[in-house]
mmCIF file of C-alpha atoms and ligand atoms in Angstrom:
data_model
loop_
_atom_site.group_PDB
_atom_site.id
_atom_site.type_symbol
_atom_site.label_atom_id
_atom_site.label_comp_id
_atom_site.label_asym_id
_atom_site.label_seq_id
_atom_site.Cartn_x
_atom_site.Cartn_y
_atom_site.Cartn_z
ATOM 1 C CA MET K 1 6.319 34.281 -51.003
ATOM 2 C CA ALA K 2 6.493 30.891 -52.583
ATOM 3 C CA ILE K 3 8.533 28.093 -51.126
ATOM 4 C CA GLN K 4 9.021 24.954 -53.069
ATOM 5 C CA GLN K 5 6.427 22.183 -53.084
ATOM 6 C CA LYS K 6 3.883 23.919 -50.944
ATOM 7 C CA LEU K 7 1.503 24.555 -53.798
ATOM 8 C CA SER K 8 -2.165 24.193 -53.026
ATOM 9 C CA LEU K 9 -4.026 22.953 -56.097
ATOM 10 C CA MET K 10 -7.508 24.374 -56.191
ATOM 11 C CA ILE K 11 -8.224 23.771 -59.825
ATOM 12 C CA PRO K 12 -10.708 21.218 -61.171
ATOM 13 C CA GLY K 13 -7.969 18.697 -61.933
ATOM 14 C CA PRO K 14 -5.313 17.710 -61.343
ATOM 15 C CA THR K 15 -6.460 17.724 -57.728
ATOM 16 C CA PRO K 16 -4.324 17.231 -54.576
ATOM 17 C CA VAL K 17 -2.966 13.749 -53.920
ATOM 18 C CA PRO K 18 -2.743 12.215 -50.412
ATOM 19 C CA GLU K 19 0.649 11.137 -49.072
ATOM 20 C CA LYS K 20 -0.352 7.457 -48.974
ATOM 21 C CA VAL K 21 -1.271 7.597 -52.636
ATOM 22 C CA LEU K 22 1.992 9.337 -53.565
ATOM 23 C CA GLN K 23 3.887 6.573 -51.804
ATOM 24 C CA ALA K 24 1.999 3.935 -53.766
ATOM 25 C CA LEU K 25 2.989 5.716 -56.974
ATOM 26 C CA GLY K 26 6.643 5.535 -56.021
ATOM 27 C CA LYS K 27 6.705 1.744 -55.759
ATOM 28 C CA HIS K 28 8.601 -0.326 -58.253
ATOM 29 C CA PRO K 29 6.237 -1.403 -61.058
ATOM 30 C CA ILE K 30 5.150 -5.038 -61.267
ATOM 31 C CA GLY K 31 4.307 -7.132 -64.326
ATOM 32 C CA HIS K 32 0.807 -6.495 -65.578
ATOM 33 C CA ARG K 33 0.290 -10.176 -66.413
ATOM 34 C CA THR K 34 0.931 -11.388 -62.876
ATOM 35 C CA LYS K 35 -1.364 -12.703 -60.179
ATOM 36 C CA ASP K 36 -0.453 -9.706 -57.980
ATOM 37 C CA PHE K 37 -1.656 -7.316 -60.623
ATOM 38 C CA GLN K 38 -4.821 -9.346 -61.216
ATOM 39 C CA ASP K 39 -5.587 -9.103 -57.489
ATOM 40 C CA LEU K 40 -5.188 -5.361 -57.724
ATOM 41 C CA VAL K 41 -7.562 -5.102 -60.693
ATOM 42 C CA GLU K 42 -10.090 -7.248 -58.867
ATOM 43 C CA SER K 43 -9.970 -4.974 -55.852
ATOM 44 C CA THR K 44 -10.101 -1.682 -57.783
ATOM 45 C CA THR K 45 -12.940 -2.895 -59.989
ATOM 46 C CA LYS K 46 -15.011 -3.863 -56.971
ATOM 47 C CA ASN K 47 -14.364 -0.504 -55.325
ATOM 48 C CA LEU K 48 -15.103 1.400 -58.533
ATOM 49 C CA GLN K 49 -18.488 -0.335 -58.634
ATOM 50 C CA TRP K 50 -19.064 0.764 -55.060
ATOM 51 C CA LEU K 51 -18.253 4.387 -55.955
ATOM 52 C CA HIS K 52 -20.517 4.275 -59.013
ATOM 53 C CA GLN K 53 -23.262 2.505 -57.031
ATOM 54 C CA THR K 54 -23.576 -0.085 -59.784
ATOM 55 C CA GLN K 55 -23.238 -3.723 -60.755
ATOM 56 C CA ASN K 56 -22.307 -2.722 -64.315
ATOM 57 C CA ASP K 57 -18.891 -3.416 -65.792
ATOM 58 C CA ILE K 58 -16.388 -0.650 -65.114
ATOM 59 C CA LEU K 59 -13.390 -0.560 -67.390
ATOM 60 C CA THR K 60 -10.148 1.252 -66.654
ATOM 61 C CA ILE K 61 -8.402 2.852 -69.607
ATOM 62 C CA THR K 62 -4.947 4.431 -69.615
ATOM 63 C CA GLY K 63 -5.843 7.838 -70.991
ATOM 64 C CA SER K 64 -7.498 11.029 -69.742
ATOM 65 C CA GLY K 65 -11.217 11.580 -69.183
ATOM 66 C CA THR K 66 -11.773 12.481 -72.815
ATOM 67 C CA ALA K 67 -10.644 8.977 -73.831
ATOM 68 C CA ALA K 68 -13.445 7.442 -71.766
ATOM 69 C CA MET K 69 -16.065 9.774 -73.260
ATOM 70 C CA GLU K 70 -14.824 9.128 -76.783
ATOM 71 C CA ALA K 71 -14.821 5.381 -76.068
ATOM 72 C CA GLY K 72 -18.445 5.569 -74.946
ATOM 73 C CA ILE K 73 -19.454 7.248 -78.166
ATOM 74 C CA ILE K 74 -17.486 5.155 -80.666
ATOM 75 C CA ASN K 75 -18.302 1.810 -79.077
ATOM 76 C CA THR K 76 -22.059 2.113 -79.102
ATOM 77 C CA LEU K 77 -22.965 4.268 -82.109
ATOM 78 C CA SER K 78 -22.704 4.152 -85.897
ATOM 79 C CA LYS K 79 -22.094 6.722 -88.586
ATOM 80 C CA GLY K 80 -25.149 8.876 -89.216
ATOM 81 C CA ASP K 81 -26.845 7.984 -85.910
ATOM 82 C CA LYS K 82 -28.965 10.739 -84.469
ATOM 83 C CA VAL K 83 -27.856 11.885 -81.007
ATOM 84 C CA LEU K 84 -29.061 14.540 -78.609
ATOM 85 C CA CYS K 85 -26.251 16.589 -77.031
ATOM 86 C CA GLY K 86 -26.629 18.903 -74.066
ATOM 87 C CA GLU K 87 -24.409 21.951 -74.318
ATOM 88 C CA ASN K 88 -24.116 24.575 -71.602
ATOM 89 C CA GLY K 89 -20.367 24.967 -71.388
ATOM 90 C CA LYS K 90 -16.977 24.006 -72.699
ATOM 91 C CA PHE K 91 -17.287 20.271 -72.020
ATOM 92 C CA GLY K 92 -20.738 20.020 -73.563
ATOM 93 C CA GLN K 93 -19.187 21.680 -76.586
ATOM 94 C CA ARG K 94 -16.398 19.115 -76.665
ATOM 95 C CA TRP K 95 -18.860 16.182 -76.852
ATOM 96 C CA VAL K 96 -20.701 17.861 -79.722
ATOM 97 C CA GLN K 97 -17.341 18.144 -81.484
ATOM 98 C CA VAL K 98 -16.470 14.491 -80.885
ATOM 99 C CA ALA K 99 -19.900 13.346 -82.098
ATOM 100 C CA LYS K 100 -19.595 15.416 -85.262
ATOM 101 C CA GLU K 101 -16.048 14.213 -85.886
ATOM 102 C CA PHE K 102 -17.401 10.642 -86.004
ATOM 103 C CA GLY K 103 -20.168 11.561 -88.428
ATOM 104 C CA LEU K 104 -23.068 11.486 -85.990
ATOM 105 C CA ASP K 105 -26.156 13.584 -86.638
ATOM 106 C CA VAL K 106 -26.199 15.959 -83.670
ATOM 107 C CA ILE K 107 -29.255 17.712 -82.293
ATOM 108 C CA LYS K 108 -28.111 20.247 -79.710
ATOM 109 C CA ILE K 109 -29.965 21.227 -76.579
ATOM 110 C CA GLU K 110 -28.392 24.411 -75.364
ATOM 111 C CA ALA K 111 -28.586 26.587 -72.305
ATOM 112 C CA LYS K 112 -26.771 29.808 -71.579
ATOM 113 C CA TRP K 113 -23.362 29.278 -69.947
ATOM 114 C CA GLY K 114 -23.984 29.547 -66.218
ATOM 115 C CA SER K 115 -27.508 28.108 -66.501
ATOM 116 C CA PRO K 116 -28.459 24.445 -66.210
ATOM 117 C CA LEU K 117 -29.846 22.436 -69.122
ATOM 118 C CA ASN K 118 -33.622 22.362 -68.999
ATOM 119 C CA PRO K 119 -34.858 18.750 -68.492
ATOM 120 C CA ASP K 120 -38.126 19.630 -70.260
ATOM 121 C CA ASP K 121 -36.200 20.312 -73.467
ATOM 122 C CA PHE K 122 -35.009 16.698 -73.387
ATOM 123 C CA LYS K 123 -38.494 15.460 -72.535
ATOM 124 C CA THR K 124 -40.106 17.296 -75.461
ATOM 125 C CA ILE K 125 -37.663 16.080 -78.084
ATOM 126 C CA LEU K 126 -37.517 12.509 -76.766
ATOM 127 C CA GLU K 127 -41.316 12.221 -76.571
ATOM 128 C CA LYS K 128 -41.688 13.478 -80.134
ATOM 129 C CA ASP K 129 -39.299 10.808 -81.395
ATOM 130 C CA THR K 130 -41.926 8.102 -81.832
ATOM 131 C CA GLU K 131 -39.865 6.491 -84.625
ATOM 132 C CA LYS K 132 -37.049 6.021 -82.080
ATOM 133 C CA GLU K 133 -34.437 7.586 -84.292
ATOM 134 C CA ILE K 134 -32.480 9.090 -81.411
ATOM 135 C CA LYS K 135 -29.812 6.582 -80.465
ATOM 136 C CA ALA K 136 -28.165 8.385 -77.566
ATOM 137 C CA VAL K 137 -28.319 11.366 -75.264
ATOM 138 C CA ILE K 138 -24.909 12.821 -74.448
ATOM 139 C CA LEU K 139 -24.399 15.325 -71.664
ATOM 140 C CA THR K 140 -22.144 16.613 -68.903
ATOM 141 C CA HIS K 141 -23.334 16.199 -65.313
ATOM 142 C CA SER K 142 -21.084 18.772 -63.628
ATOM 143 C CA GLU K 143 -20.064 21.387 -66.216
ATOM 144 C CA THR K 144 -16.614 22.321 -64.964
ATOM 145 C CA SER K 145 -16.254 25.389 -67.184
ATOM 146 C CA THR K 146 -19.176 27.204 -65.554
ATOM 147 C CA GLY K 147 -19.604 25.520 -62.158
ATOM 148 C CA VAL K 148 -23.113 24.289 -63.015
ATOM 149 C CA ILE K 149 -24.522 20.908 -62.068
ATOM 150 C CA ASN K 150 -27.175 19.683 -64.472
ATOM 151 C CA ASP K 151 -30.258 17.876 -63.186
ATOM 152 C CA LEU K 152 -29.159 14.439 -64.328
ATOM 153 C CA LYS K 153 -31.705 12.679 -62.154
ATOM 154 C CA LYS K 154 -34.590 14.291 -63.987
ATOM 155 C CA ILE K 155 -33.007 14.137 -67.437
ATOM 156 C CA SER K 156 -32.251 10.424 -66.952
ATOM 157 C CA THR K 157 -35.954 9.784 -66.304
ATOM 158 C CA HIS K 158 -36.801 11.229 -69.709
ATOM 159 C CA ILE K 159 -34.084 9.145 -71.361
ATOM 160 C CA ARG K 160 -35.445 6.004 -69.698
ATOM 161 C CA ASN K 161 -38.971 6.764 -70.857
ATOM 162 C CA HIS K 162 -37.750 6.887 -74.455
ATOM 163 C CA GLU K 163 -36.556 3.286 -73.957
ATOM 164 C CA LYS K 164 -34.298 3.135 -77.011
ATOM 165 C CA ALA K 165 -31.782 5.955 -76.498
ATOM 166 C CA LEU K 166 -28.634 5.277 -74.505
ATOM 167 C CA SER K 167 -27.388 7.767 -71.953
ATOM 168 C CA ILE K 168 -23.713 8.724 -72.367
ATOM 169 C CA ILE K 169 -22.766 10.884 -69.429
ATOM 170 C CA ASP K 170 -19.655 12.862 -68.527
ATOM 171 C CA CYS K 171 -19.478 12.482 -64.750
ATOM 172 C CA VAL K 172 -15.857 13.562 -64.620
ATOM 173 C CA THR K 173 -16.366 16.186 -61.901
ATOM 174 C CA SER K 174 -19.460 14.716 -60.255
ATOM 175 C CA LEU K 175 -18.249 11.200 -59.409
ATOM 176 C CA GLY K 176 -16.677 11.322 -55.983
ATOM 177 C CA ALA K 177 -18.231 14.732 -55.251
ATOM 178 C CA CYS K 178 -21.947 13.951 -55.181
ATOM 179 C CA SER K 179 -24.104 10.887 -55.536
ATOM 180 C CA VAL K 180 -24.214 9.379 -59.028
ATOM 181 C CA PRO K 181 -26.359 6.272 -58.481
ATOM 182 C CA VAL K 182 -25.695 4.592 -61.821
ATOM 183 C CA ASP K 183 -28.065 1.653 -61.291
ATOM 184 C CA GLU K 184 -30.898 3.652 -59.769
ATOM 185 C CA TRP K 185 -30.808 6.220 -62.581
ATOM 186 C CA GLU K 186 -30.117 3.465 -65.126
ATOM 187 C CA LEU K 187 -27.221 5.336 -66.681
ATOM 188 C CA ASP K 188 -25.832 3.344 -69.598
ATOM 189 C CA ILE K 189 -22.412 4.866 -70.053
ATOM 190 C CA VAL K 190 -20.648 6.938 -67.424
ATOM 191 C CA ALA K 191 -17.192 8.395 -67.961
ATOM 192 C CA SER K 192 -14.726 9.841 -65.454
ATOM 193 C CA GLY K 193 -11.007 10.544 -64.982
ATOM 194 C CA SER K 194 -8.415 9.861 -62.302
ATOM 195 C CA GLN K 195 -7.188 13.433 -61.723
ATOM 196 C CA LYS K 196 -10.575 14.621 -60.435
ATOM 197 C CA GLY K 197 -12.535 13.136 -57.519
ATOM 198 C CA TYR K 198 -10.319 10.053 -57.397
ATOM 199 C CA MET K 199 -7.408 11.883 -55.688
ATOM 200 C CA ILE K 200 -4.736 10.397 -57.961
ATOM 201 C CA PRO K 201 -2.692 12.025 -60.726
ATOM 202 C CA PRO K 202 -3.896 12.218 -64.339
ATOM 203 C CA GLY K 203 -3.575 9.160 -66.565
ATOM 204 C CA LEU K 204 -6.473 6.797 -65.967
ATOM 205 C CA SER K 205 -10.061 7.044 -67.063
ATOM 206 C CA PHE K 206 -13.055 4.951 -66.166
ATOM 207 C CA ILE K 207 -16.101 3.912 -68.080
ATOM 208 C CA SER K 208 -19.156 2.170 -66.731
ATOM 209 C CA MET K 209 -21.166 0.163 -69.279
ATOM 210 C CA SER K 210 -24.711 -1.194 -68.842
ATOM 211 C CA ASP K 211 -26.041 -4.342 -70.537
ATOM 212 C CA LYS K 212 -27.947 -2.090 -72.910
ATOM 213 C CA ALA K 213 -24.686 -0.326 -73.814
ATOM 214 C CA TRP K 214 -23.011 -3.688 -74.512
ATOM 215 C CA GLN K 215 -25.937 -4.717 -76.704
ATOM 216 C CA ALA K 216 -25.563 -1.498 -78.679
ATOM 217 C CA SER K 217 -21.847 -2.183 -79.059
ATOM 218 C CA GLU K 218 -22.691 -5.250 -81.168
ATOM 219 C CA LYS K 219 -24.077 -3.005 -83.900
ATOM 220 C CA SER K 220 -21.636 -0.102 -83.692
ATOM 221 C CA ASN K 221 -19.567 0.451 -86.840
ATOM 222 C CA LEU K 222 -17.346 3.396 -85.908
ATOM 223 C CA PRO K 223 -13.596 2.740 -86.228
ATOM 224 C CA LYS K 224 -11.724 1.887 -83.022
ATOM 225 C CA PHE K 225 -8.795 -0.152 -81.891
ATOM 226 C CA TYR K 226 -7.115 1.012 -78.666
ATOM 227 C CA LEU K 227 -10.469 2.161 -77.357
ATOM 228 C CA ASN K 228 -12.418 -0.914 -78.455
ATOM 229 C CA LEU K 229 -14.144 -1.703 -75.174
ATOM 230 C CA LYS K 230 -14.858 -5.297 -76.103
ATOM 231 C CA SER K 231 -11.143 -6.013 -75.665
ATOM 232 C CA TYR K 232 -11.257 -4.425 -72.208
ATOM 233 C CA LYS K 233 -14.326 -6.432 -71.264
ATOM 234 C CA LYS K 234 -12.725 -9.671 -72.398
ATOM 235 C CA SER K 235 -9.568 -8.951 -70.393
ATOM 236 C CA LEU K 236 -11.547 -7.918 -67.357
ATOM 237 C CA LEU K 237 -13.015 -11.424 -67.172
ATOM 238 C CA ASN K 238 -9.656 -12.492 -65.794
ATOM 239 C CA ASN K 239 -8.900 -9.180 -64.081
ATOM 240 C CA SER K 240 -6.554 -8.050 -66.744
ATOM 241 C CA ASN K 241 -6.050 -5.358 -69.332
ATOM 242 C CA PRO K 242 -5.661 -5.692 -73.120
ATOM 243 C CA TYR K 243 -2.590 -3.410 -73.279
ATOM 244 C CA THR K 244 0.019 -2.304 -70.743
ATOM 245 C CA PRO K 245 -1.866 -0.227 -68.185
ATOM 246 C CA ALA K 246 -0.291 2.582 -66.130
ATOM 247 C CA VAL K 247 0.617 0.057 -63.419
ATOM 248 C CA ASN K 248 1.687 2.610 -60.809
ATOM 249 C CA LEU K 249 -1.488 4.608 -61.236
ATOM 250 C CA VAL K 250 -3.390 1.416 -60.484
ATOM 251 C CA PHE K 251 -1.385 1.090 -57.226
ATOM 252 C CA ALA K 252 -2.437 4.647 -56.463
ATOM 253 C CA LEU K 253 -6.055 4.001 -57.388
ATOM 254 C CA ASP K 254 -6.223 1.025 -55.064
ATOM 255 C CA GLU K 255 -5.047 3.210 -52.156
ATOM 256 C CA SER K 256 -7.326 6.126 -52.962
ATOM 257 C CA LEU K 257 -10.420 3.954 -53.334
ATOM 258 C CA LYS K 258 -9.653 2.351 -49.975
ATOM 259 C CA MET K 259 -9.406 5.828 -48.442
ATOM 260 C CA MET K 260 -12.758 6.678 -49.974
ATOM 261 C CA ARG K 261 -14.309 3.522 -48.578
ATOM 262 C CA ASP K 262 -12.971 4.409 -45.133
ATOM 263 C CA GLU K 263 -14.532 7.852 -45.314
ATOM 264 C CA GLY K 264 -17.816 6.519 -46.707
ATOM 265 C CA LEU K 265 -19.902 7.812 -49.610
ATOM 266 C CA GLU K 266 -22.270 9.920 -47.507
ATOM 267 C CA ASN K 267 -19.407 11.642 -45.697
ATOM 268 C CA ILE K 268 -17.616 12.369 -48.957
ATOM 269 C CA PHE K 269 -20.726 13.941 -50.460
ATOM 270 C CA LYS K 270 -21.418 15.962 -47.298
ATOM 271 C CA ARG K 271 -17.865 17.275 -47.255
ATOM 272 C CA HIS K 272 -18.110 18.466 -50.859
ATOM 273 C CA ASN K 273 -21.474 20.056 -50.177
ATOM 274 C CA ARG K 274 -20.149 21.907 -47.112
ATOM 275 C CA HIS K 275 -17.165 23.185 -49.061
ATOM 276 C CA LYS K 276 -19.348 24.325 -51.922
ATOM 277 C CA LEU K 277 -21.601 26.236 -49.531
ATOM 278 C CA ALA K 278 -18.715 27.751 -47.573
ATOM 279 C CA ILE K 279 -17.015 29.125 -50.669
ATOM 280 C CA SER K 280 -20.092 30.296 -52.514
ATOM 281 C CA LYS K 281 -21.641 32.017 -49.481
ATOM 282 C CA ALA K 282 -18.322 33.640 -48.605
ATOM 283 C CA ALA K 283 -18.033 34.941 -52.177
ATOM 284 C CA LEU K 284 -21.491 36.481 -51.910
ATOM 285 C CA THR K 285 -20.501 38.093 -48.603
ATOM 286 C CA LEU K 286 -17.533 39.626 -50.428
ATOM 287 C CA LYS K 287 -20.005 41.101 -52.954
ATOM 288 C CA LEU K 288 -18.664 38.865 -55.689
ATOM 289 C CA LYS K 289 -21.114 37.202 -58.038
ATOM 290 C CA LEU K 290 -21.505 33.507 -58.608
ATOM 291 C CA PHE K 291 -21.319 32.714 -62.290
ATOM 292 C CA ALA K 292 -23.585 29.657 -62.001
ATOM 293 C CA ASP K 293 -27.254 29.658 -61.111
ATOM 294 C CA GLU K 294 -27.305 29.460 -57.309
ATOM 295 C CA ASN K 295 -29.685 26.486 -57.315
ATOM 296 C CA TYR K 296 -27.384 24.468 -59.552
ATOM 297 C CA LEU K 297 -23.942 24.903 -58.014
ATOM 298 C CA SER K 298 -21.483 22.127 -58.783
ATOM 299 C CA PRO K 299 -20.167 20.311 -55.678
ATOM 300 C CA ALA K 300 -16.700 20.285 -57.275
ATOM 301 C CA ILE K 301 -16.076 23.795 -58.484
ATOM 302 C CA THR K 302 -17.273 27.333 -57.880
ATOM 303 C CA ALA K 303 -17.030 29.917 -60.652
ATOM 304 C CA ILE K 304 -16.801 33.474 -59.368
ATOM 305 C CA GLU K 305 -17.395 36.616 -61.379
ATOM 306 C CA ILE K 306 -15.370 39.637 -60.528
ATOM 307 C CA ASP K 307 -16.162 43.174 -61.692
ATOM 308 C CA ASP K 308 -13.570 45.849 -62.411
ATOM 309 C CA ILE K 309 -10.618 43.577 -61.683
ATOM 310 C CA ASN K 310 -9.186 41.300 -64.353
ATOM 311 C CA ALA K 311 -9.836 37.782 -63.058
ATOM 312 C CA GLU K 312 -6.583 36.521 -64.583
ATOM 313 C CA ASP K 313 -4.547 39.147 -62.702
ATOM 314 C CA PHE K 314 -6.507 38.362 -59.566
ATOM 315 C CA ARG K 315 -5.780 34.652 -59.625
ATOM 316 C CA LYS K 316 -2.141 35.267 -60.535
ATOM 317 C CA THR K 317 -1.808 37.484 -57.450
ATOM 318 C CA ILE K 318 -3.280 34.708 -55.307
ATOM 319 C CA LYS K 319 -0.842 32.226 -56.793
ATOM 320 C CA LYS K 320 2.095 34.536 -56.182
ATOM 321 C CA GLU K 321 1.133 35.646 -52.678
ATOM 322 C CA TYR K 322 -0.385 32.479 -51.273
ATOM 323 C CA ASP K 323 0.732 29.556 -53.458
ATOM 324 C CA ILE K 324 -2.856 28.683 -54.199
ATOM 325 C CA LEU K 325 -3.543 27.807 -57.806
ATOM 326 C CA LEU K 326 -7.035 28.746 -58.981
ATOM 327 C CA ALA K 327 -8.439 28.156 -62.460
ATOM 328 C CA GLY K 328 -9.292 30.904 -64.898
ATOM 329 C CA GLY K 329 -12.243 31.310 -67.215
ATOM 330 C CA GLN K 330 -12.263 29.557 -70.570
ATOM 331 C CA ASP K 331 -12.977 31.162 -73.952
ATOM 332 C CA HIS K 332 -15.113 34.305 -73.617
ATOM 333 C CA LEU K 333 -14.966 33.981 -69.832
ATOM 334 C CA LYS K 334 -11.194 34.476 -69.674
ATOM 335 C CA GLY K 335 -10.459 37.482 -67.468
ATOM 336 C CA LYS K 336 -14.089 37.630 -66.324
ATOM 337 C CA ILE K 337 -14.278 34.722 -63.911
ATOM 338 C CA PHE K 338 -11.977 32.632 -61.793
ATOM 339 C CA ARG K 339 -12.835 29.139 -60.597
ATOM 340 C CA VAL K 340 -12.102 27.533 -57.264
ATOM 341 C CA GLY K 341 -11.773 23.760 -57.425
ATOM 342 C CA HIS K 342 -12.849 21.908 -54.255
ATOM 343 C CA LEU K 343 -12.806 18.376 -55.546
ATOM 344 C CA GLY K 344 -11.248 15.285 -54.043
ATOM 345 C CA TYR K 345 -8.625 15.532 -51.313
ATOM 346 C CA VAL K 346 -9.728 18.880 -49.886
ATOM 347 C CA ASN K 347 -10.213 19.682 -46.216
ATOM 348 C CA ASP K 348 -11.731 22.559 -44.250
ATOM 349 C CA ARG K 349 -8.335 24.216 -43.873
ATOM 350 C CA ASP K 350 -7.998 24.445 -47.648
ATOM 351 C CA ILE K 351 -11.363 26.160 -47.805
ATOM 352 C CA ILE K 352 -10.602 28.653 -45.031
ATOM 353 C CA SER K 353 -7.239 29.405 -46.647
ATOM 354 C CA VAL K 354 -8.714 30.110 -50.043
ATOM 355 C CA VAL K 355 -11.454 32.306 -48.597
ATOM 356 C CA ALA K 356 -8.817 34.227 -46.622
ATOM 357 C CA ALA K 357 -6.635 34.561 -49.722
ATOM 358 C CA ILE K 358 -9.517 35.929 -51.786
ATOM 359 C CA SER K 359 -10.625 38.314 -48.998
ATOM 360 C CA ASN K 360 -7.108 39.593 -48.356
ATOM 361 C CA THR K 361 -6.461 40.200 -52.022
ATOM 362 C CA LEU K 362 -9.662 42.219 -52.316
ATOM 363 C CA LEU K 363 -8.788 44.081 -49.123
ATOM 364 C CA ASN K 364 -5.303 44.927 -50.390
ATOM 365 C CA GLN K 365 -6.855 46.340 -53.527
ATOM 366 C CA ASN K 366 -9.273 48.440 -51.459
ATOM 367 C CA LYS K 367 -12.289 46.646 -52.869
ATOM 368 C CA ILE K 368 -13.677 45.666 -49.481
ATOM 369 C CA SER K 369 -13.337 46.715 -45.844
ATOM 370 C CA SER K 370 -11.569 44.613 -43.221
ATOM 371 C CA LYS K 371 -14.970 44.112 -41.622
ATOM 372 C CA GLU K 372 -16.256 42.525 -44.819
ATOM 373 C CA ALA K 373 -13.134 40.376 -45.069
ATOM 374 C CA GLY K 374 -13.773 39.135 -41.534
ATOM 375 C CA GLU K 375 -17.447 38.519 -42.269
ATOM 376 C CA ALA K 376 -16.548 36.274 -45.202
ATOM 377 C CA LEU K 377 -14.382 34.089 -42.970
ATOM 378 C CA LYS K 378 -17.119 33.896 -40.382
ATOM 379 C CA VAL K 379 -19.689 32.887 -42.996
ATOM 380 C CA ALA K 380 -17.360 30.236 -44.416
ATOM 381 C CA SER K 381 -16.605 28.762 -40.979
ATOM 382 C CA ASN K 382 -20.279 28.590 -40.138
ATOM 383 C CA TYR K 383 -21.006 26.589 -43.275
ATOM 384 C CA LEU K 384 -18.099 24.296 -42.498
ATOM 385 C CA LYS K 385 -19.835 23.364 -39.250
ATOM 386 C CA ILE K 386 -22.975 22.006 -40.875
ATOM 387 C CA ASN K 387 -23.306 18.297 -41.276
HETATM 388 C C1 LIG E 401 -11.565 17.413 -66.662
HETATM 389 C C2 LIG E 401 -12.833 17.139 -67.361
HETATM 390 C C3 LIG E 401 -12.908 16.231 -68.432
HETATM 391 C C4 LIG E 401 -11.766 15.406 -68.898
HETATM 392 O O1 LIG E 401 -10.746 16.092 -69.424
HETATM 393 P P1 LIG E 401 -9.357 15.362 -69.672
HETATM 394 O O2 LIG E 401 -8.426 16.508 -69.779
HETATM 395 O O3 LIG E 401 -9.506 14.597 -70.920
HETATM 396 O O4 LIG E 401 -9.111 14.473 -68.497
HETATM 397 C C5 LIG E 401 -14.140 15.982 -68.996
HETATM 398 N N1 LIG E 401 -15.238 16.593 -68.564
HETATM 399 C C6 LIG E 401 -15.226 17.446 -67.547
HETATM 400 C C7 LIG E 401 -16.503 18.047 -67.105
HETATM 401 C C8 LIG E 401 -14.025 17.750 -66.901
HETATM 402 O O5 LIG E 401 -14.010 18.586 -65.858
#
């Protein structure tokens, strides 16, 4: 039974927050126009560039991940601009909606939910656009609603070959979980949010802008004020912010980025990969189905299909019995899948616990034998040993 404050968050955001970061949040706020705060912005900006593997400007906005994506769109495009949007889940859908709301001319590239976007579809359309009418390609790297990771490396090559189109990428659940080499892939605009791989509570979002993105911003005519990135860029020149930022979240960010630097990028990516493998292989051992294509599993979240049990009831049982919060399916997937978040501050114990909770719940409902339950734990522990 539940005891207070022992909840294990295994949803794709908000994610668990380390003690050190919680303590930073509890400090008394300081003035955001002080030297101390400027030092903090200098340090977080440098570490954000390290995480993004880029020299590009990275701006911090007080707002959730959607604010950063919307900012990317409205700062670089103009009414009527033609854009290519990848849609293979709920977040892809959201960016189509935002683009349409701002009067952009959207061409959709779709894939079935659970499948990755096909890079060749991008290649074909971009190559045909000899008049260079397509101004941007908008897509989601890790599609949180389905647990699919899209092949951004390949798709970014096709965007680069077009030369004119900007890339506007939702990396909200890929940054901090797998490598997103912004400079190497020449990604123009990359958006993310604090409550995901950053290990801090919701409230901040980040946007990385290339020189090409800044050039495009000179011509953009979409309305904007709070999210006008030129103001953020100007302030960043003296390590400041145009409006009052969530000061305490910046304290937290500074701590969490330092923790990430201590662990090292490679180790962080390996940990997420191990956890992804442990959970997905254990699910298969339990005769559950993975909702996402097995070759395109997100490092941050695993979507699991469950037959003849309502997935909502199943995850509610796990919450009640084990204090582990899992995510449900969205839209038509509600009741059909549950999703296990393994993003950010997650260790091997969390993974073993969630596998045990899933196995036990199936066992209690006579869906599997105790031998199968044991097998799943063995499989998970073996994957946790790989480097
Ligand atoms: C969480 C998430 C977002 C951002 O959502 P907010 O609620 O605005 O922070 C965007 N894209 C993906 C893929 C996400 O998982």
